[in-house]
Amino acid sequence: MNKYLAELVGTFWLVLGGCGSAVLAAGFPELGIAFVGVSLAFGLTVLTMAFAIGHISGCHLNPAVSIGLWAGGRFDKAELVPYIIAQVIGGVVAGGVLYLIASGADGFSLSGGFASNGYGEHSPGGYSLTAALVCEIVLTAMFLFVIMGATDDRAPAGLAPIAIGLCLTLIHLISIPVTNTSVNPARSTGVAIYVGDWAVGQLWLFWLAPIVGAVIGAKLYKMIAKAN
């Protein structure tokens, strides 16, 4: 149970820290943290939790990461469902806490999206479904490629959390305008269920694309590493 609780707490921190920065801190004129700040917030949640719980659960915090690591031969299939359940619960609890905080401000409304992921009219930059699908697949593939490489036994010891956290920061810098950045079904679910409506209707893409991308990235790294 320690592993599952660690994943729940870690994913809670990722969604609260990352989505919380977008909902609470990004929009203030002149003082808001904007896209760069939100990108750093997501990267820092992974970086801090990797040091805190990496030795307990591996610090996946993401169903796509768990599935990708399984596809890459780094994770036991028997652990997949419990990990994914713990991650989604952590994300949903974080979304609830964030809602309680955010709704304490005058004029709060879920119509702003509540940091949900979307495409078409719900993409921050108005990007199409196809663009969102490609973006999420490719960036999740690269995320898994970096995770697999940084945690390889041949990689420099102790530096994996930094590489993985910075990779997630870069991913957000690229893709916030496209989809608000998911690469993580638990992160997407954790806020979408409070918005309902379009956010839940578009949630399928933010499960499908990250999982497909994760498998591609893990398989690619495994192929390259094996050939080395």
Coordinates of N, CA and C in Angstrom, one line a residue, residues 114-210:
F114 N -10.8 26.2 -15.7 CA -10.2 25.6 -14.5 C -9.0 24.7 -14.9
A115 N -8.2 25.3 -15.8 CA -6.9 24.6 -16.2 C -7.2 23.3 -16.9
S116 N -8.4 23.1 -17.5 CA -8.7 21.8 -18.2 C -8.0 21.8 -19.6
N117 N -7.8 20.7 -20.1 CA -7.2 20.5 -21.4 C -8.3 20.5 -22.5
G118 N -7.9 21.0 -23.6 CA -9.0 21.1 -24.7 C -8.4 21.3 -26.1
Y119 N -9.2 21.1 -27.0 CA -8.8 21.4 -28.4 C -10.0 22.2 -29.1
G120 N -9.7 22.7 -30.3 CA -10.7 23.5 -31.0 C -11.0 24.8 -30.3
E121 N -12.2 25.1 -30.0 CA -12.5 26.3 -29.3 C -12.1 26.3 -27.9
H122 N -11.7 25.2 -27.3 CA -11.3 25.1 -26.0 C -9.7 25.0 -25.9
S123 N -9.0 25.1 -27.0 CA -7.6 25.2 -27.0 C -7.2 26.6 -26.7
P124 N -6.2 26.9 -25.9 CA -5.9 28.3 -25.6 C -5.5 29.1 -26.9
G125 N -4.9 28.4 -27.9 CA -4.6 29.0 -29.1 C -5.5 28.7 -30.3
G126 N -6.6 28.0 -30.0 CA -7.5 27.6 -31.0 C -7.0 26.5 -32.0
Y127 N -6.2 25.6 -31.5 CA -5.6 24.5 -32.3 C -6.7 23.4 -32.5
S128 N -6.6 22.8 -33.6 CA -7.5 21.7 -34.0 C -7.3 20.4 -33.2
L129 N -8.3 19.5 -33.4 CA -8.2 18.2 -32.7 C -7.0 17.5 -33.2
T130 N -6.7 17.5 -34.5 CA -5.5 16.9 -35.1 C -4.2 17.4 -34.5
A131 N -4.1 18.7 -34.4 CA -2.9 19.4 -33.9 C -2.8 18.9 -32.4
A132 N -3.9 18.9 -31.7 CA -3.8 18.5 -30.3 C -3.4 17.0 -30.1
L133 N -3.9 16.2 -31.0 CA -3.6 14.8 -30.9 C -2.1 14.5 -31.2
V134 N -1.6 15.2 -32.3 CA -0.2 15.0 -32.6 C 0.7 15.6 -31.5
C135 N 0.4 16.7 -31.0 CA 1.2 17.4 -30.0 C 1.3 16.5 -28.7
E136 N 0.2 16.0 -28.3 CA 0.2 15.2 -27.1 C 0.9 13.8 -27.3
I137 N 0.7 13.2 -28.4 CA 1.4 12.0 -28.7 C 2.9 12.2 -28.7
V138 N 3.4 13.2 -29.5 CA 4.8 13.4 -29.7 C 5.5 13.8 -28.4
L139 N 4.9 14.7 -27.7 CA 5.5 15.2 -26.4 C 5.5 14.2 -25.3
T140 N 4.5 13.3 -25.3 CA 4.5 12.3 -24.3 C 5.5 11.2 -24.7
A141 N 5.7 11.0 -26.0 CA 6.7 10.0 -26.4 C 8.1 10.5 -26.0
M142 N 8.4 11.8 -26.2 CA 9.6 12.4 -25.8 C 9.8 12.3 -24.2
F143 N 8.7 12.6 -23.5 CA 8.8 12.5 -22.1 C 9.2 11.1 -21.6
L144 N 8.6 10.1 -22.2 CA 9.0 8.7 -21.8 C 10.4 8.4 -22.3
F145 N 10.8 8.9 -23.4 CA 12.2 8.7 -23.9 C 13.2 9.2 -22.9
V146 N 12.9 10.4 -22.4 CA 13.8 11.0 -21.4 C 13.7 10.3 -20.0
I147 N 12.5 9.9 -19.6 CA 12.4 9.1 -18.4 C 13.2 7.8 -18.5
M148 N 13.0 7.1 -19.6 CA 13.7 5.8 -19.7 C 15.2 6.0 -19.7
G149 N 15.7 7.1 -20.4 CA 17.1 7.3 -20.5 C 17.7 7.8 -19.2
A150 N 17.0 8.7 -18.5 CA 17.5 9.3 -17.2 C 17.5 8.2 -16.1
T151 N 16.7 7.2 -16.2 CA 16.7 6.2 -15.2 C 17.4 4.9 -15.6
D152 N 18.0 4.9 -16.7 CA 18.8 3.8 -17.1 C 20.0 3.6 -16.2
D153 N 20.4 2.4 -15.9 CA 21.5 2.1 -15.0 C 22.8 2.7 -15.4
R154 N 22.9 3.0 -16.7 CA 24.1 3.6 -17.3 C 24.1 5.1 -17.2
A155 N 23.0 5.7 -16.8 CA 22.9 7.2 -16.7 C 23.6 7.7 -15.4
P156 N 24.0 9.0 -15.4 CA 24.6 9.5 -14.1 C 23.6 9.3 -12.9
A157 N 24.1 8.8 -11.9 CA 23.3 8.5 -10.7 C 22.8 9.8 -10.0
G158 N 21.6 9.8 -9.6 CA 21.0 10.8 -8.8 C 20.5 12.0 -9.5
L159 N 20.7 12.1 -10.8 CA 20.3 13.3 -11.6 C 19.0 13.1 -12.4
A160 N 18.4 11.9 -12.3 CA 17.1 11.7 -13.1 C 16.0 12.6 -12.7
P161 N 15.8 13.0 -11.4 CA 14.7 13.9 -11.1 C 14.8 15.3 -11.8
I162 N 16.1 15.7 -11.9 CA 16.3 17.0 -12.5 C 16.0 17.0 -14.0
A163 N 16.5 15.9 -14.7 CA 16.3 15.8 -16.1 C 14.8 15.6 -16.4
I164 N 14.1 14.8 -15.6 CA 12.6 14.6 -15.9 C 11.8 15.9 -15.6
G165 N 12.1 16.5 -14.5 CA 11.4 17.8 -14.1 C 11.6 18.9 -15.2
L166 N 12.9 19.0 -15.7 CA 13.1 20.0 -16.7 C 12.5 19.6 -18.0
C167 N 12.4 18.3 -18.3 CA 11.7 17.9 -19.5 C 10.2 18.2 -19.5
L168 N 9.6 18.0 -18.3 CA 8.2 18.4 -18.2 C 8.0 19.9 -18.3
T169 N 8.9 20.7 -17.8 CA 8.9 22.1 -18.0 C 8.9 22.5 -19.4
L170 N 9.8 21.9 -20.2 CA 10.0 22.2 -21.6 C 8.7 21.8 -22.4
I171 N 8.1 20.6 -22.0 CA 6.9 20.2 -22.7 C 5.8 21.2 -22.5
H172 N 5.7 21.8 -21.3 CA 4.7 22.8 -21.1 C 5.0 24.1 -21.8
L173 N 6.2 24.5 -21.9 CA 6.6 25.7 -22.7 C 6.1 25.5 -24.1
I174 N 6.2 24.3 -24.7 CA 5.9 24.1 -26.0 C 4.3 24.1 -26.2
S175 N 3.6 23.4 -25.3 CA 2.3 22.9 -25.7 C 1.2 23.6 -24.9
I176 N 1.4 24.5 -23.9 CA 0.3 25.1 -23.2 C -0.6 25.8 -24.3
P177 N 0.0 26.5 -25.3 CA -0.9 27.2 -26.2 C -1.8 26.2 -27.0
V178 N -1.4 25.0 -27.2 CA -2.0 24.0 -28.0 C -3.2 23.3 -27.3
T179 N -2.9 22.8 -26.1 CA -3.9 22.0 -25.4 C -4.0 22.3 -23.9
N180 N -3.2 23.3 -23.5 CA -3.1 23.6 -22.0 C -2.2 22.5 -21.4
T181 N -1.6 21.7 -22.2 CA -0.7 20.6 -21.8 C -1.3 19.6 -20.9
S182 N -1.4 18.3 -21.4 CA -1.8 17.2 -20.6 C -0.6 16.3 -20.4
V183 N -0.3 15.5 -21.4 CA 0.7 14.4 -21.3 C 0.5 13.5 -20.0
N184 N -0.7 13.7 -19.4 CA -1.0 13.0 -18.2 C -2.5 12.9 -18.0
P185 N -3.0 11.7 -18.2 CA -4.5 11.5 -18.0 C -5.0 11.8 -16.6
A186 N -4.2 11.6 -15.6 CA -4.7 11.9 -14.2 C -4.8 13.4 -14.0
R187 N -3.8 14.1 -14.5 CA -3.9 15.6 -14.4 C -5.1 16.1 -15.2
S188 N -5.4 15.6 -16.3 CA -6.5 16.0 -17.1 C -7.9 15.7 -16.4
T189 N -8.0 14.5 -15.9 CA -9.2 14.1 -15.2 C -9.4 14.8 -14.0
G190 N -8.3 15.1 -13.2 CA -8.5 15.8 -11.9 C -9.2 17.1 -11.9
V191 N -9.1 17.8 -13.0 CA -9.8 19.1 -13.1 C -11.0 19.0 -14.0
A192 N -11.0 18.2 -15.0 CA -12.1 18.1 -16.0 C -13.4 17.7 -15.4
I193 N -13.4 16.9 -14.4 CA -14.6 16.4 -13.8 C -15.4 17.5 -13.0
Y194 N -14.6 18.5 -12.6 CA -15.3 19.7 -11.9 C -15.9 20.6 -12.9
V195 N -15.3 20.7 -14.1 CA -15.9 21.5 -15.2 C -17.1 20.9 -15.9
G196 N -16.9 19.5 -16.0 CA -18.0 18.8 -16.7 C -18.1 19.2 -18.2
D197 N -19.3 19.1 -18.8 CA -19.6 19.6 -20.1 C -18.5 19.3 -21.1
W198 N -17.9 20.3 -21.8 CA -16.9 20.1 -22.8 C -15.6 19.4 -22.3
A199 N -15.2 19.8 -21.1 CA -14.0 19.2 -20.6 C -14.0 17.7 -20.4
V200 N -15.1 17.2 -20.0 CA -15.3 15.7 -19.9 C -15.5 15.2 -21.3
G201 N -16.2 15.9 -22.2 CA -16.4 15.4 -23.6 C -15.1 15.3 -24.4
Q202 N -14.1 16.1 -24.0 CA -12.9 16.1 -24.8 C -11.8 15.3 -24.0
L203 N -12.2 14.7 -22.9 CA -11.2 14.0 -22.1 C -10.6 12.8 -22.7
W204 N -11.4 12.2 -23.6 CA -10.9 10.9 -24.3 C -9.5 11.2 -24.9
L205 N -9.3 12.3 -25.6 CA -8.1 12.6 -26.3 C -6.9 12.6 -25.3
F206 N -7.2 13.1 -24.1 CA -6.1 13.3 -23.1 C -5.8 12.0 -22.3
W207 N -6.6 11.0 -22.6 CA -6.2 9.6 -22.2 C -5.5 8.9 -23.3
L208 N -6.1 8.9 -24.5 CA -5.6 8.2 -25.7 C -4.3 8.6 -26.1
A209 N -4.1 9.9 -26.4 CA -2.9 10.4 -26.9 C -1.7 10.2 -26.0
P210 N -1.7 10.6 -24.7 CA -0.6 10.3 -23.9 C -0.2 8.8 -23.7

